[in-house]
PDB file of C-alpha atoms in Angstrom:
ATOM      1  CA  MET A   1       4.656 -27.066  30.266  1.00  0.00           C
ATOM      2  CA  THR A   2       6.399 -24.223  28.433  1.00  0.00           C
ATOM      3  CA  ILE A   3       7.406 -26.585  25.642  1.00  0.00           C
ATOM      4  CA  ALA A   4       3.755 -27.466  25.000  1.00  0.00           C
ATOM      5  CA  ILE A   5       2.601 -23.837  24.995  1.00  0.00           C
ATOM      6  CA  ALA A   6       5.200 -22.459  22.559  1.00  0.00           C
ATOM      7  CA  PRO A   7       3.788 -24.190  19.433  1.00  0.00           C
ATOM      8  CA  LEU A   8       0.284 -23.074  20.356  1.00  0.00           C
ATOM      9  CA  ILE A   9       1.426 -19.462  20.684  1.00  0.00           C
ATOM     10  CA  ALA A  10       3.165 -19.700  17.300  1.00  0.00           C
ATOM     11  CA  ILE A  11      -0.021 -21.036  15.699  1.00  0.00           C
ATOM     12  CA  LEU A  12      -2.092 -18.239  17.226  1.00  0.00           C
ATOM     13  CA  LYS A  13       0.391 -15.592  16.053  1.00  0.00           C
ATOM     14  CA  GLU A  14       0.280 -16.980  12.514  1.00  0.00           C
ATOM     15  CA  TYR A  15      -3.524 -17.013  12.599  1.00  0.00           C
ATOM     16  CA  LYS A  16      -3.580 -13.387  13.752  1.00  0.00           C
ATOM     17  CA  ARG A  17      -1.087 -12.405  11.056  1.00  0.00           C
ATOM     18  CA  ARG A  18      -3.256 -13.985   8.357  1.00  0.00           C
ATOM     19  CA  GLN A  19      -6.417 -12.393   9.737  1.00  0.00           C
ATOM     20  CA  ASP A  20      -4.732  -8.978   9.799  1.00  0.00           C
ATOM     21  CA  ALA A  21      -3.600  -9.419   6.190  1.00  0.00           C
ATOM     22  CA  ARG A  22      -7.117 -10.436   5.166  1.00  0.00           C
ATOM     23  CA  ARG A  23      -8.607  -7.392   6.919  1.00  0.00           C
ATOM     24  CA  ARG A  24      -6.141  -5.079   5.165  1.00  0.00           C
ATOM     25  CA  PHE A  25      -6.998  -6.689   1.818  1.00  0.00           C
ATOM     26  CA  VAL A  26     -10.746  -6.305   2.350  1.00  0.00           C
ATOM     27  CA  ARG A  27     -10.351  -2.711   3.538  1.00  0.00           C
ATOM     28  CA  THR A  28      -8.244  -1.857   0.481  1.00  0.00           C
ATOM     29  CA  GLN A  29     -10.687  -3.560  -1.857  1.00  0.00           C
ATOM     30  CA  ARG A  30     -13.639  -1.668  -0.369  1.00  0.00           C
ATOM     31  CA  THR A  31     -11.778   1.629  -0.637  1.00  0.00           C
ATOM     32  CA  ILE A  32     -10.862   1.042  -4.268  1.00  0.00           C
ATOM     33  CA  ASP A  33     -14.377  -0.166  -5.102  1.00  0.00           C
ATOM     34  CA  GLY A  34     -15.683   3.114  -3.676  1.00  0.00           C
ATOM     35  CA  LEU A  35     -13.744   5.143  -6.228  1.00  0.00           C
ATOM     36  CA  PRO A  36     -15.414   6.322  -9.444  1.00  0.00           C
ATOM     37  CA  LYS A  37     -15.463   3.738 -12.224  1.00  0.00           C
ATOM     38  CA  GLU A  38     -13.308   5.890 -14.525  1.00  0.00           C
ATOM     39  CA  LEU A  39     -10.573   6.197 -11.910  1.00  0.00           C
ATOM     40  CA  ARG A  40     -10.623   2.449 -11.236  1.00  0.00           C
ATOM     41  CA  LYS A  41     -10.307   1.826 -14.968  1.00  0.00           C
ATOM     42  CA  ASP A  42      -7.281   4.149 -15.143  1.00  0.00           C
ATOM     43  CA  MET A  43      -5.712   2.186 -12.283  1.00  0.00           C
ATOM     44  CA  GLY A  44      -6.448  -1.106 -14.030  1.00  0.00           C
ATOM     45  CA  TRP A  45      -8.741  -2.324 -11.245  1.00  0.00           C
ATOM     46  CA  PRO A  46      -9.646  -5.179 -11.093  1.00  0.00           C
ATOM     47  CA  ASP A  47      -8.168  -6.448 -14.375  1.00  0.00           C
ATOM     48  CA  ARG A  48      -4.519  -5.753 -13.624  1.00  0.00           C
ATOM     49  CA  TYR A  49      -4.901  -6.894 -10.024  1.00  0.00           C
ATOM     50  CA  LEU A  50      -6.447 -10.208 -11.078  1.00  0.00           C
ATOM     51  CA  GLU A  51      -3.626 -10.767 -13.574  1.00  0.00           C
ATOM     52  CA  GLN A  52      -1.066 -10.227 -10.807  1.00  0.00           C
ATOM     53  CA  CYS A  53      -2.896 -12.672  -8.531  1.00  0.00           C
ATOM     54  CA  ARG A  54      -2.862 -15.349 -11.225  1.00  0.00           C
ATOM     55  CA  LYS A  55       0.869 -14.857 -11.778  1.00  0.00           C
ATOM     56  CA  GLY A  56       1.536 -14.979  -8.045  1.00  0.00           C
ATOM     57  CA  GLU A  57       3.082 -11.517  -7.802  1.00  0.00           C
TER      58      GLU A  57
END
């Protein structure tokens, strides 16, 4: 029985890890989007961020 439960627990942990990462990403994006446009431009948001995503950094 334990052998059958272990893979399920691993799958659930991975799902939770991905959900937590997604929540952090959304929270960060909302925070940055709430900043004044001039400050976001100085930071390079979203242009620099999108470039990094395309490169896989």
